Amino acid sequence: MRGAGGKMKQEKWYAIVGCYLKQYRFTALLFLAFAGIFAIIFSLYELETEAVWYASGLCALLAAVVLSAHFFFYWKRHQECRRITRNVQIMLDQLPGPKTLAEADLQEMLKEQRRILDAALTNWHTERQESMDYYTTWVHQIKTPISVMRMALESEDTEEHRELSAQLFRIEQYVEMVLSYLRLGSGSSDYVFREYDLDGIIKQAIHKYAPQFVRRRIRLAYQPVHMPVLTDEKWLLFIIEQILSNSIKYTREGSVTITVTPERVLKISDTGIGIAPEDLPRIFEKGFTGYNGRSDKKSTGLGLYLCKMAAYRLSHKISAQSTPGVGTTISLDLHTDKLQVE
């Protein structure tokens, strides 16, 4: 039996007894049939009732002793199998010796399935690593023509060039998102945890998106906050950039405000179109675009999903509050408990 999350449930003793009786029901029926035959024969030969009851009592006593011992070993074997099941990934080679030909066949099938799974996992990891290497190389290679195009566009300040620069900026964001998506999904240990100045990380994101704020005529409100945070600089910067990107994308006019509460919660608020109440609980799901994304026709549904994944890896909590037509606030809890040695 399995409960939520795949954890084994604690079985009741009567459930095990029921399984035992069900497994050996044909043996019990055969024993009762033999007992019935002997009872009929005894009655035909008109043997003394006392002798019949005495023999029956001895048989019943012997059966009770033997069955009790047999059930005890049945129960012990069941517990051992459950222990192995809880650790089957590392204890498959420690299966108890088979007692029957059927058990031997089942164990052989299980081991064969394990060999097939190991081979499939090896191939999957190899293919995934090759894919990761390819896309990493592709990202770095594509940055070269992007840089050349940006230099060419910056050579002349026209409305057309500014529009093309903005679109090129979006291409850069999508390229970086591809690499981040692969890295977050690979389970890599590409993290450097230490205390960083939060203000420095926020300013990096602001500097990157400053041209977008100017182009969209969106006011940015931010007061420097010199606060150390235990995090990974690259991935926290990625989260902040994704949030700012969404704020700019869905804010037609007004402002974006960045604040940090005394409780060490980073809040990025905008005066954009907001999020529908029915969409709000699902905005961090993979591929979910919601009403705004469907109307915009350009949303991938990956930005906030990657933010959620990155925040989880950094042990930060991310949440959202929004009112349609008023704006959205994304909160990132950067609080960490200080551990002390007693």
Short mmCIF file of C-alpha atoms in Angstrom, two decimals:
data_model
loop_
_atom_site.label_atom_id
_atom_site.label_comp_id
_atom_site.label_asym_id
_atom_site.label_seq_id
_atom_site.Cartn_x
_atom_site.Cartn_y
_atom_site.Cartn_z
CA MET A 1 0.00 0.00 0.00
CA ARG A 2 1.22 3.52 -0.84
CA GLY A 3 0.13 6.90 0.42
CA ALA A 4 0.58 10.42 -0.91
CA GLY A 5 4.07 11.19 -2.16
CA GLY A 6 4.80 7.48 -2.71
CA LYS A 7 5.46 6.77 0.98
CA MET A 8 4.62 3.35 2.35
CA LYS A 9 1.61 3.24 4.66
CA GLN A 10 1.74 1.32 7.91
CA GLU A 11 -0.24 -1.88 7.42
CA LYS A 12 -2.60 -3.25 10.04
CA TRP A 13 -1.94 -6.73 11.39
CA TYR A 14 -5.33 -7.99 10.30
CA ALA A 15 -4.58 -6.89 6.74
CA ILE A 16 -1.47 -9.07 6.74
CA VAL A 17 -3.46 -11.98 8.20
CA GLY A 18 -6.05 -11.51 5.48
CA CYS A 19 -3.36 -11.63 2.79
CA TYR A 20 -1.89 -14.74 4.39
CA LEU A 21 -5.25 -16.54 4.45
CA LYS A 22 -5.99 -15.49 0.88
CA GLN A 23 -2.61 -16.74 -0.34
CA TYR A 24 -3.02 -20.16 1.29
CA ARG A 25 -6.78 -20.52 0.85
CA PHE A 26 -6.48 -23.49 -1.51
CA THR A 27 -4.25 -25.33 0.97
CA ALA A 28 -6.80 -24.66 3.73
CA LEU A 29 -9.68 -25.88 1.56
CA LEU A 30 -7.75 -29.04 0.70
CA PHE A 31 -7.05 -29.64 4.40
CA LEU A 32 -10.75 -29.22 5.23
CA ALA A 33 -11.65 -31.62 2.43
CA PHE A 34 -9.28 -34.25 3.85
CA ALA A 35 -10.73 -33.69 7.32
CA GLY A 36 -14.23 -34.19 5.92
CA ILE A 37 -13.20 -37.45 4.25
CA PHE A 38 -11.72 -38.77 7.48
CA ALA A 39 -14.84 -37.72 9.42
CA ILE A 40 -17.06 -39.62 6.96
CA ILE A 41 -14.85 -42.72 7.10
CA PHE A 42 -14.79 -42.65 10.89
CA SER A 43 -18.58 -42.37 11.02
CA LEU A 44 -18.99 -45.30 8.57
CA TYR A 45 -16.80 -47.53 10.70
CA GLU A 46 -18.62 -46.38 13.84
CA LEU A 47 -15.44 -45.51 15.73
CA GLU A 48 -15.73 -44.13 19.22
CA THR A 49 -16.48 -40.41 19.28
CA GLU A 50 -13.90 -39.83 22.02
CA ALA A 51 -11.11 -41.22 19.82
CA VAL A 52 -12.21 -39.07 16.90
CA TRP A 53 -12.28 -35.89 19.00
CA TYR A 54 -8.93 -36.75 20.57
CA ALA A 55 -7.29 -37.19 17.18
CA SER A 56 -8.95 -34.04 15.88
CA GLY A 57 -7.71 -32.05 18.87
CA LEU A 58 -4.14 -33.24 18.39
CA CYS A 59 -4.29 -32.35 14.69
CA ALA A 60 -5.74 -28.92 15.46
CA LEU A 61 -3.05 -28.24 18.07
CA LEU A 62 -0.28 -29.30 15.71
CA ALA A 63 -1.80 -27.20 12.93
CA ALA A 64 -2.00 -24.17 15.21
CA VAL A 65 1.68 -24.48 16.20
CA VAL A 66 2.88 -25.03 12.64
CA LEU A 67 0.69 -22.26 11.18
CA SER A 68 1.77 -19.81 13.88
CA ALA A 69 5.42 -20.48 13.14
CA HIS A 70 4.76 -20.32 9.40
CA PHE A 71 2.86 -17.02 9.73
CA PHE A 72 5.66 -15.55 11.85
CA PHE A 73 8.23 -16.24 9.13
CA TYR A 74 5.71 -14.99 6.52
CA TRP A 75 5.35 -11.73 8.44
CA LYS A 76 9.15 -11.35 8.92
CA ARG A 77 9.73 -11.89 5.22
CA HIS A 78 7.05 -9.33 4.40
CA GLN A 79 8.72 -6.75 6.66
CA GLU A 80 12.08 -7.43 5.06
CA CYS A 81 10.60 -6.93 1.60
CA ARG A 82 9.04 -3.63 2.70
CA ARG A 83 12.40 -2.47 4.08
CA ILE A 84 14.06 -3.26 0.78
CA THR A 85 11.24 -1.54 -1.12
CA ARG A 86 11.86 1.68 0.81
CA ASN A 87 15.51 1.54 -0.27
CA VAL A 88 15.12 -0.40 -3.51
CA GLN A 89 17.52 1.85 -5.45
CA ILE A 90 20.47 0.78 -3.30
CA MET A 91 19.33 -2.64 -2.05
CA LEU A 92 18.17 -4.40 -5.20
CA ASP A 93 21.12 -6.79 -4.95
CA GLN A 94 20.14 -7.68 -1.36
CA LEU A 95 16.79 -9.31 -2.10
CA PRO A 96 15.98 -12.25 0.18
CA GLY A 97 16.62 -15.64 -1.32
CA PRO A 98 13.62 -16.97 -3.27
CA LYS A 99 11.60 -19.67 -1.55
CA THR A 100 9.68 -20.75 -4.61
CA LEU A 101 10.22 -20.95 -8.34
CA ALA A 102 7.68 -18.13 -8.81
CA GLU A 103 9.67 -15.86 -6.48
CA ALA A 104 12.87 -16.71 -8.34
CA ASP A 105 11.21 -15.79 -11.65
CA LEU A 106 9.89 -12.49 -10.24
CA GLN A 107 13.30 -11.53 -8.86
CA GLU A 108 14.94 -12.32 -12.16
CA MET A 109 12.40 -10.16 -14.00
CA LEU A 110 12.99 -7.34 -11.50
CA LYS A 111 16.75 -7.49 -11.99
CA GLU A 112 16.33 -7.53 -15.77
CA GLN A 113 14.09 -4.47 -15.53
CA ARG A 114 16.78 -2.80 -13.43
CA ARG A 115 19.42 -3.53 -16.07
CA ILE A 116 17.18 -2.10 -18.78
CA LEU A 117 16.45 1.01 -16.66
CA ASP A 118 20.15 1.56 -15.90
CA ALA A 119 20.97 1.35 -19.60
CA ALA A 120 18.14 3.76 -20.46
CA LEU A 121 19.24 6.22 -17.76
CA THR A 122 22.83 6.08 -18.96
CA ASN A 123 21.72 6.85 -22.51
CA TRP A 124 19.43 9.62 -21.27
CA HIS A 125 22.19 11.29 -19.24
CA THR A 126 24.57 11.02 -22.19
CA GLU A 127 22.06 12.54 -24.60
CA ARG A 128 21.13 15.27 -22.12
CA GLN A 129 24.77 16.18 -21.57
CA GLU A 130 25.35 16.30 -25.32
CA SER A 131 22.27 18.50 -25.67
CA MET A 132 23.50 20.74 -22.85
CA ASP A 133 26.93 21.04 -24.47
CA TYR A 134 25.37 21.84 -27.84
CA TYR A 135 23.04 24.56 -26.57
CA THR A 136 25.75 26.06 -24.38
CA THR A 137 28.01 26.32 -27.40
CA TRP A 138 25.12 27.66 -29.49
CA VAL A 139 24.32 30.36 -26.93
CA HIS A 140 27.91 31.55 -26.83
CA GLN A 141 28.18 31.47 -30.62
CA ILE A 142 24.92 33.35 -31.21
CA LYS A 143 26.07 36.13 -28.89
CA THR A 144 28.76 37.13 -31.40
CA PRO A 145 26.38 38.12 -34.25
CA ILE A 146 24.06 39.70 -31.70
CA SER A 147 26.91 41.90 -30.45
CA VAL A 148 27.84 42.85 -34.01
CA MET A 149 24.21 43.75 -34.77
CA ARG A 150 24.01 45.85 -31.60
CA MET A 151 27.15 47.77 -32.50
CA ALA A 152 25.75 48.41 -35.97
CA LEU A 153 22.44 49.66 -34.58
CA GLU A 154 24.15 51.94 -32.04
CA SER A 155 26.06 53.67 -34.83
CA GLU A 156 23.00 55.74 -35.71
CA ASP A 157 20.33 57.06 -33.33
CA THR A 158 17.03 56.79 -35.19
CA GLU A 159 13.61 55.62 -34.20
CA GLU A 160 13.99 52.58 -36.42
CA HIS A 161 17.33 51.66 -34.88
CA ARG A 162 15.95 52.10 -31.37
CA GLU A 163 13.07 49.74 -32.21
CA LEU A 164 15.44 47.18 -33.70
CA SER A 165 17.68 47.46 -30.63
CA ALA A 166 14.70 46.75 -28.39
CA GLN A 167 13.82 43.66 -30.42
CA LEU A 168 17.45 42.55 -30.34
CA PHE A 169 17.38 42.92 -26.57
CA ARG A 170 14.41 40.55 -26.47
CA ILE A 171 16.34 38.05 -28.57
CA GLU A 172 19.18 38.21 -26.03
CA GLN A 173 16.73 37.55 -23.21
CA TYR A 174 15.29 34.50 -24.97
CA VAL A 175 18.78 33.16 -25.68
CA GLU A 176 19.76 33.51 -22.03
CA MET A 177 16.48 31.91 -20.99
CA VAL A 178 17.33 28.81 -23.06
CA LEU A 179 20.61 28.35 -21.20
CA SER A 180 19.02 29.02 -17.81
CA TYR A 181 16.26 26.52 -18.56
CA LEU A 182 18.80 23.82 -19.38
CA ARG A 183 20.95 24.54 -16.35
CA LEU A 184 18.05 24.56 -13.90
CA GLY A 185 16.69 21.31 -15.34
CA SER A 186 20.02 19.51 -15.31
CA GLY A 187 20.41 19.49 -11.51
CA SER A 188 23.90 20.98 -11.86
CA SER A 189 25.69 22.44 -8.87
CA ASP A 190 26.42 25.76 -10.58
CA TYR A 191 25.94 27.75 -7.38
CA VAL A 192 28.27 29.92 -5.31
CA PHE A 193 26.63 30.72 -1.97
CA ARG A 194 27.97 33.57 0.12
CA GLU A 195 26.85 36.94 1.43
CA TYR A 196 26.36 39.51 -1.34
CA ASP A 197 25.33 43.15 -1.24
CA LEU A 198 21.69 43.11 -2.39
CA ASP A 199 21.94 46.69 -3.65
CA GLY A 200 24.72 45.72 -6.06
CA ILE A 201 22.68 42.88 -7.55
CA ILE A 202 19.59 45.06 -7.97
CA LYS A 203 21.60 47.82 -9.65
CA GLN A 204 22.99 45.32 -12.18
CA ALA A 205 19.42 44.40 -13.19
CA ILE A 206 18.36 48.07 -13.30
CA HIS A 207 21.34 48.99 -15.49
CA LYS A 208 20.50 46.19 -17.92
CA TYR A 209 16.85 47.24 -18.26
CA ALA A 210 17.39 51.02 -18.09
CA PRO A 211 17.00 51.47 -21.88
CA GLN A 212 13.71 49.57 -21.75
CA PHE A 213 12.39 51.84 -18.98
CA VAL A 214 13.34 54.90 -21.04
CA ARG A 215 11.89 53.53 -24.26
CA ARG A 216 8.56 52.59 -22.64
CA ARG A 217 8.50 55.82 -20.59
CA ILE A 218 8.05 53.90 -17.33
CA ARG A 219 9.26 55.51 -14.12
CA LEU A 220 11.48 53.45 -11.82
CA ALA A 221 11.32 54.08 -8.07
CA TYR A 222 14.18 52.59 -6.07
CA GLN A 223 16.04 53.69 -2.97
CA PRO A 224 19.41 51.93 -2.48
CA VAL A 225 19.33 49.34 0.26
CA HIS A 226 22.68 48.14 1.56
CA MET A 227 21.71 44.76 2.90
CA PRO A 228 23.80 41.57 2.84
CA VAL A 229 21.97 38.46 1.63
CA LEU A 230 23.08 34.83 1.60
CA THR A 231 22.47 33.72 -1.97
CA ASP A 232 24.02 33.02 -5.34
CA GLU A 233 24.59 36.30 -7.19
CA LYS A 234 24.09 35.00 -10.73
CA TRP A 235 20.79 33.22 -10.06
CA LEU A 236 19.34 35.95 -7.84
CA LEU A 237 20.17 38.43 -10.59
CA PHE A 238 18.41 36.15 -13.07
CA ILE A 239 15.25 36.13 -10.92
CA ILE A 240 15.22 39.92 -10.53
CA GLU A 241 15.78 40.41 -14.26
CA GLN A 242 12.90 38.10 -15.16
CA ILE A 243 10.57 39.94 -12.77
CA LEU A 244 11.62 43.33 -14.18
CA SER A 245 11.14 42.01 -17.71
CA ASN A 246 7.55 41.01 -16.90
CA SER A 247 6.87 44.32 -15.18
CA ILE A 248 8.03 46.29 -18.20
CA LYS A 249 6.22 44.00 -20.61
CA TYR A 250 2.81 44.34 -18.94
CA THR A 251 3.05 47.98 -17.81
CA ARG A 252 1.85 50.38 -20.49
CA GLU A 253 2.24 53.47 -18.32
CA GLY A 254 3.05 54.31 -14.74
CA SER A 255 5.93 53.02 -12.67
CA VAL A 256 7.85 50.06 -11.29
CA THR A 257 8.83 50.22 -7.63
CA ILE A 258 11.55 48.15 -5.96
CA THR A 259 11.54 48.01 -2.16
CA VAL A 260 12.99 45.82 0.58
CA THR A 261 11.08 45.35 3.83
CA PRO A 262 12.73 45.13 7.26
CA GLU A 263 11.87 41.42 7.15
CA ARG A 264 14.26 41.09 4.15
CA VAL A 265 11.53 40.64 1.56
CA LEU A 266 12.33 42.09 -1.85
CA LYS A 267 9.20 43.49 -3.52
CA ILE A 268 8.93 44.54 -7.17
CA SER A 269 5.62 46.28 -7.85
CA ASP A 270 4.26 47.66 -11.09
CA THR A 271 1.19 49.58 -12.21
CA GLY A 272 0.53 47.24 -15.09
CA ILE A 273 -2.55 45.39 -16.29
CA GLY A 274 -2.46 42.95 -13.38
CA ILE A 275 -3.28 39.25 -13.28
CA ALA A 276 -6.75 37.71 -13.32
CA PRO A 277 -7.68 36.15 -9.94
CA GLU A 278 -8.25 32.74 -11.52
CA ASP A 279 -4.77 32.85 -13.10
CA LEU A 280 -2.84 34.04 -10.05
CA PRO A 281 -2.43 30.61 -8.33
CA ARG A 282 -0.94 29.13 -11.51
CA ILE A 283 1.45 31.81 -12.79
CA PHE A 284 4.51 29.87 -11.57
CA GLU A 285 3.51 26.71 -13.42
CA LYS A 286 5.54 25.61 -16.41
CA GLY A 287 4.08 26.85 -19.68
CA PHE A 288 1.13 28.63 -18.07
CA THR A 289 0.46 31.94 -19.84
CA GLY A 290 -2.96 32.86 -18.48
CA TYR A 291 -5.32 35.43 -19.93
CA ASN A 292 -2.60 38.07 -20.39
CA GLY A 293 -0.27 35.68 -22.17
CA ARG A 294 -2.99 34.42 -24.51
CA SER A 295 -4.03 37.96 -25.45
CA ASP A 296 -0.42 39.04 -25.92
CA LYS A 297 0.38 35.97 -28.11
CA LYS A 298 4.10 36.34 -27.23
CA SER A 299 4.33 34.84 -23.76
CA THR A 300 6.24 31.57 -23.32
CA GLY A 301 5.03 30.80 -19.80
CA LEU A 302 8.61 30.02 -18.74
CA GLY A 303 9.87 33.22 -17.09
CA LEU A 304 8.12 32.92 -13.72
CA TYR A 305 8.45 29.13 -13.81
CA LEU A 306 12.23 29.50 -14.04
CA CYS A 307 12.10 32.10 -11.26
CA LYS A 308 10.27 29.60 -9.06
CA MET A 309 12.82 26.89 -9.80
CA ALA A 310 15.78 29.18 -9.18
CA ALA A 311 14.26 30.56 -5.96
CA TYR A 312 13.70 27.00 -4.72
CA ARG A 313 17.33 26.11 -5.42
CA LEU A 314 18.43 29.22 -3.50
CA SER A 315 16.02 28.48 -0.60
CA HIS A 316 14.15 31.73 -1.27
CA LYS A 317 10.36 31.98 -1.32
CA ILE A 318 8.63 33.72 -4.19
CA SER A 319 4.99 34.81 -4.26
CA ALA A 320 2.69 37.18 -6.11
CA GLN A 321 -0.19 39.53 -5.35
CA SER A 322 -2.12 41.26 -8.09
CA THR A 323 -5.25 43.24 -8.87
CA PRO A 324 -6.43 43.51 -12.48
CA GLY A 325 -6.09 47.07 -13.74
CA VAL A 326 -4.09 48.13 -10.69
CA GLY A 327 -0.83 46.21 -10.85
CA THR A 328 1.22 43.28 -9.62
CA THR A 329 3.68 42.77 -6.80
CA ILE A 330 6.20 39.92 -6.83
CA SER A 331 7.73 39.21 -3.43
CA LEU A 332 11.00 37.37 -2.89
CA ASP A 333 11.70 36.37 0.69
CA LEU A 334 15.48 36.54 1.23
CA HIS A 335 15.30 35.84 4.95
CA THR A 336 17.70 33.20 6.26
CA ASP A 337 17.91 31.82 9.77
CA LYS A 338 21.28 32.25 11.41
CA LEU A 339 22.51 28.93 12.81
CA GLN A 340 24.56 28.94 15.98
CA VAL A 341 26.70 26.18 17.43
CA GLU A 342 25.65 25.29 20.94
#
